[in-house]
mmCIF file of C-alpha atoms in Angstrom:
data_model
loop_
_atom_site.group_PDB
_atom_site.id
_atom_site.type_symbol
_atom_site.label_atom_id
_atom_site.label_comp_id
_atom_site.label_asym_id
_atom_site.label_seq_id
_atom_site.Cartn_x
_atom_site.Cartn_y
_atom_site.Cartn_z
ATOM 1 C CA UNK T 1 -1.572 6.031 52.555
ATOM 2 C CA UNK T 2 0.913 7.827 50.301
ATOM 3 C CA UNK T 3 0.673 7.193 46.592
ATOM 4 C CA UNK T 4 4.196 8.275 45.747
ATOM 5 C CA UNK T 5 5.272 10.838 43.215
ATOM 6 C CA UNK T 6 2.494 10.353 40.621
ATOM 7 C CA UNK T 7 -1.179 10.943 41.169
ATOM 8 C CA UNK T 8 -3.704 8.412 39.977
ATOM 9 C CA UNK T 9 -6.478 9.154 37.545
ATOM 10 C CA UNK T 10 -9.748 10.503 38.958
ATOM 11 C CA UNK T 11 -11.590 7.433 37.680
ATOM 12 C CA UNK T 12 -9.713 5.279 40.154
ATOM 13 C CA UNK T 13 -7.211 2.512 39.970
ATOM 14 C CA UNK T 14 -7.620 -0.668 37.979
ATOM 15 C CA UNK T 15 -8.836 -3.573 40.040
ATOM 16 C CA UNK T 16 -7.919 -7.098 39.148
ATOM 17 C CA UNK T 17 -9.809 -10.065 40.501
ATOM 18 C CA UNK T 18 -7.923 -13.078 41.722
ATOM 19 C CA UNK T 19 -8.858 -16.567 40.539
ATOM 20 C CA UNK T 20 -10.318 -17.284 44.001
ATOM 21 C CA UNK T 21 -12.638 -14.275 43.776
ATOM 22 C CA UNK T 22 -13.752 -15.275 40.280
ATOM 23 C CA UNK T 23 -14.505 -18.864 41.263
ATOM 24 C CA UNK T 24 -16.192 -17.751 44.507
ATOM 25 C CA UNK T 25 -18.317 -15.169 42.730
ATOM 26 C CA UNK T 26 -17.200 -12.386 45.071
ATOM 27 C CA UNK T 27 -15.478 -10.366 42.357
ATOM 28 C CA UNK T 28 -16.306 -6.656 42.314
ATOM 29 C CA UNK T 29 -15.978 -6.543 38.518
ATOM 30 C CA UNK T 30 -19.280 -5.684 36.786
ATOM 31 C CA UNK T 31 -20.845 -8.446 34.782
ATOM 32 C CA UNK T 32 -22.455 -6.224 32.151
ATOM 33 C CA UNK T 33 -20.940 -8.104 29.224
ATOM 34 C CA UNK T 34 -22.929 -11.259 29.963
ATOM 35 C CA UNK T 35 -26.091 -9.200 30.421
ATOM 36 C CA UNK T 36 -25.620 -7.444 27.065
ATOM 37 C CA UNK T 37 -24.970 -10.773 25.366
ATOM 38 C CA UNK T 38 -28.146 -12.241 26.868
ATOM 39 C CA UNK T 39 -30.161 -9.201 25.722
ATOM 40 C CA UNK T 40 -28.863 -9.579 22.170
ATOM 41 C CA UNK T 41 -29.845 -13.247 22.137
ATOM 42 C CA UNK T 42 -33.346 -12.308 23.313
ATOM 43 C CA UNK T 43 -33.646 -9.730 20.510
ATOM 44 C CA UNK T 44 -32.586 -12.302 17.932
ATOM 45 C CA UNK T 45 -35.221 -14.781 19.145
ATOM 46 C CA UNK T 46 -37.867 -12.014 19.133
ATOM 47 C CA UNK T 47 -36.997 -11.120 15.526
ATOM 48 C CA UNK T 48 -37.310 -14.755 14.492
ATOM 49 C CA UNK T 49 -40.739 -14.953 16.132
ATOM 50 C CA UNK T 50 -41.810 -11.776 14.327
ATOM 51 C CA UNK T 51 -40.733 -13.188 10.965
ATOM 52 C CA UNK T 52 -42.911 -16.212 11.600
ATOM 53 C CA UNK T 53 -45.944 -14.051 12.444
ATOM 54 C CA UNK T 54 -45.982 -12.742 8.839
ATOM 55 C CA UNK T 55 -47.860 -9.566 7.961
ATOM 56 C CA UNK T 56 -47.709 -8.114 11.453
ATOM 57 C CA UNK T 57 -43.903 -8.014 11.293
ATOM 58 C CA UNK T 58 -44.011 -5.890 8.116
ATOM 59 C CA UNK T 59 -46.042 -3.196 9.856
ATOM 60 C CA UNK T 60 -43.768 -3.259 12.919
ATOM 61 C CA UNK T 61 -40.611 -2.969 10.822
ATOM 62 C CA UNK T 62 -42.028 0.075 9.010
ATOM 63 C CA UNK T 63 -42.784 1.750 12.322
ATOM 64 C CA UNK T 64 -39.303 1.026 13.687
ATOM 65 C CA UNK T 65 -37.466 2.788 10.853
ATOM 66 C CA UNK T 66 -35.879 6.021 11.931
ATOM 67 C CA UNK T 67 -36.101 9.368 10.155
ATOM 68 C CA UNK T 68 -37.016 9.361 6.481
ATOM 69 C CA UNK T 69 -36.234 5.690 5.925
ATOM 70 C CA UNK T 70 -39.878 4.712 6.308
ATOM 71 C CA UNK T 71 -41.135 7.476 4.019
ATOM 72 C CA UNK T 72 -38.696 7.249 1.123
ATOM 73 C CA UNK T 73 -38.302 3.864 -0.524
ATOM 74 C CA UNK T 74 -35.741 4.646 -3.215
ATOM 75 C CA UNK T 75 -32.638 2.544 -3.666
ATOM 76 C CA UNK T 76 -29.319 4.325 -3.459
ATOM 77 C CA UNK T 77 -27.825 4.261 -6.989
ATOM 78 C CA UNK T 78 -24.327 4.878 -5.590
ATOM 79 C CA UNK T 79 -24.488 1.878 -3.294
ATOM 80 C CA UNK T 80 -22.303 -0.913 -4.622
ATOM 81 C CA UNK T 81 -23.910 -4.239 -3.918
ATOM 82 C CA UNK T 82 -21.492 -7.117 -3.389
ATOM 83 C CA UNK T 83 -21.793 -9.660 -6.168
ATOM 84 C CA UNK T 84 -21.451 -13.251 -5.101
ATOM 85 C CA UNK T 85 -19.828 -15.197 -7.906
ATOM 86 C CA UNK T 86 -19.945 -18.938 -8.027
ATOM 87 C CA UNK T 87 -16.889 -20.886 -9.075
ATOM 88 C CA UNK T 88 -18.760 -22.276 -12.068
ATOM 89 C CA UNK T 89 -19.686 -18.875 -13.492
ATOM 90 C CA UNK T 90 -16.211 -17.319 -13.264
ATOM 91 C CA UNK T 91 -14.487 -16.744 -16.620
ATOM 92 C CA UNK T 92 -10.850 -17.701 -16.330
ATOM 93 C CA UNK T 93 -10.085 -16.537 -19.876
ATOM 94 C CA UNK T 94 -11.568 -13.074 -19.336
ATOM 95 C CA UNK T 95 -8.873 -10.454 -18.763
ATOM 96 C CA UNK T 96 -9.485 -7.657 -16.317
ATOM 97 C CA UNK T 97 -9.389 -4.134 -17.670
ATOM 98 C CA UNK T 98 -6.623 -1.967 -16.278
ATOM 99 C CA UNK T 99 -7.296 1.391 -14.724
ATOM 100 C CA UNK T 100 -6.041 4.532 -16.434
ATOM 101 C CA UNK T 101 -3.143 4.903 -14.005
ATOM 102 C CA UNK T 102 -2.060 1.288 -14.402
ATOM 103 C CA UNK T 103 -2.292 1.560 -18.186
ATOM 104 C CA UNK T 104 -0.223 4.772 -18.225
ATOM 105 C CA UNK T 105 2.363 3.193 -15.930
ATOM 106 C CA UNK T 106 2.738 0.201 -18.266
ATOM 107 C CA UNK T 107 3.082 2.512 -21.291
ATOM 108 C CA UNK T 108 5.755 4.514 -19.444
ATOM 109 C CA UNK T 109 7.707 1.370 -18.604
ATOM 110 C CA UNK T 110 7.555 0.079 -22.185
ATOM 111 C CA UNK T 111 8.641 3.454 -23.591
ATOM 112 C CA UNK T 112 11.558 3.551 -21.155
ATOM 113 C CA UNK T 113 12.622 0.025 -22.173
ATOM 114 C CA UNK T 114 12.463 0.971 -25.889
ATOM 115 C CA UNK T 115 14.526 4.096 -25.233
ATOM 116 C CA UNK T 116 17.150 2.130 -23.297
ATOM 117 C CA UNK T 117 17.456 -0.409 -26.149
ATOM 118 C CA UNK T 118 17.932 2.392 -28.696
ATOM 119 C CA UNK T 119 20.461 4.039 -26.419
ATOM 120 C CA UNK T 120 22.466 0.809 -26.166
ATOM 121 C CA UNK T 121 22.503 0.621 -29.961
ATOM 122 C CA UNK T 122 23.608 4.264 -30.135
ATOM 123 C CA UNK T 123 20.639 5.485 -32.154
ATOM 124 C CA UNK T 124 19.382 8.235 -29.839
ATOM 125 C CA UNK T 125 20.747 11.781 -29.796
ATOM 126 C CA UNK T 126 21.888 11.461 -26.215
ATOM 127 C CA UNK T 127 23.767 8.250 -27.044
ATOM 128 C CA UNK T 128 25.438 9.966 -30.025
ATOM 129 C CA UNK T 129 26.548 12.893 -27.854
ATOM 130 C CA UNK T 130 27.871 10.481 -25.224
ATOM 131 C CA UNK T 131 29.817 8.531 -27.860
ATOM 132 C CA UNK T 132 31.326 11.748 -29.258
ATOM 133 C CA UNK T 133 32.361 12.812 -25.751
ATOM 134 C CA UNK T 134 33.913 9.403 -25.119
ATOM 135 C CA UNK T 135 35.793 9.613 -28.424
ATOM 136 C CA UNK T 136 37.193 13.041 -27.480
ATOM 137 C CA UNK T 137 38.217 11.818 -24.046
ATOM 138 C CA UNK T 138 39.978 8.774 -25.526
ATOM 139 C CA UNK T 139 41.866 11.002 -27.972
ATOM 140 C CA UNK T 140 42.898 13.369 -25.165
ATOM 141 C CA UNK T 141 44.079 10.456 -23.025
ATOM 142 C CA UNK T 142 46.009 8.975 -25.941
ATOM 143 C CA UNK T 143 47.707 12.353 -26.567
ATOM 144 C CA UNK T 144 48.527 12.700 -22.861
ATOM 145 C CA UNK T 145 50.006 9.182 -22.821
ATOM 146 C CA UNK T 146 52.094 9.982 -25.933
ATOM 147 C CA UNK T 147 53.390 13.193 -24.311
ATOM 148 C CA UNK T 148 54.316 11.304 -21.143
ATOM 149 C CA UNK T 149 56.176 8.717 -23.201
ATOM 150 C CA UNK T 150 58.050 11.485 -25.060
ATOM 151 C CA UNK T 151 58.942 13.253 -21.797
ATOM 152 C CA UNK T 152 60.170 9.981 -20.321
ATOM 153 C CA UNK T 153 62.269 9.326 -23.369
ATOM 154 C CA UNK T 154 63.670 12.896 -23.160
ATOM 155 C CA UNK T 155 64.589 12.428 -19.492
ATOM 156 C CA UNK T 156 66.286 9.113 -20.215
ATOM 157 C CA UNK T 157 68.296 10.753 -22.997
ATOM 158 C CA UNK T 158 69.385 13.544 -20.625
ATOM 159 C CA UNK T 159 70.442 10.992 -18.040
ATOM 160 C CA UNK T 160 72.332 9.000 -20.669
ATOM 161 C CA UNK T 161 74.081 12.194 -21.878
ATOM 162 C CA UNK T 162 74.929 13.208 -18.322
ATOM 163 C CA UNK T 163 76.589 9.845 -17.669
ATOM 164 C CA UNK T 164 78.831 10.101 -20.727
#
């Protein structure tokens, strides 16, 4: 039978079971998941039985360790153990210490706010330069407006003289 333009994967096509096949138990799908789950449950019950047996379980657990785990019994100093805090022992008033980056970021923000306040008041050098520039621009605009007014007045006088 032709498969069309595209070839399938070498592992085969996906097979879906119908509800009738599932209920009838004739599905071709492997049932490994249930087997693995059952094996895990058996292991858990075996471990519980070993814990009850006492000293024998200690010897078995030492034998089961892989590699150097059984030989070396040193705790890892870099391992961070999770600390379980109870609601009673938590200090609400205690403030958490900020990291260096967070602290520097806060300092930067505060310095920027201070600078902006000073700039609004005109106390920084940049603000002074800006104010001087603005003053010059206002003077230039005022002069330009005066010249325009004078030119307008001159034109009106010429028109008035031409009419006479």
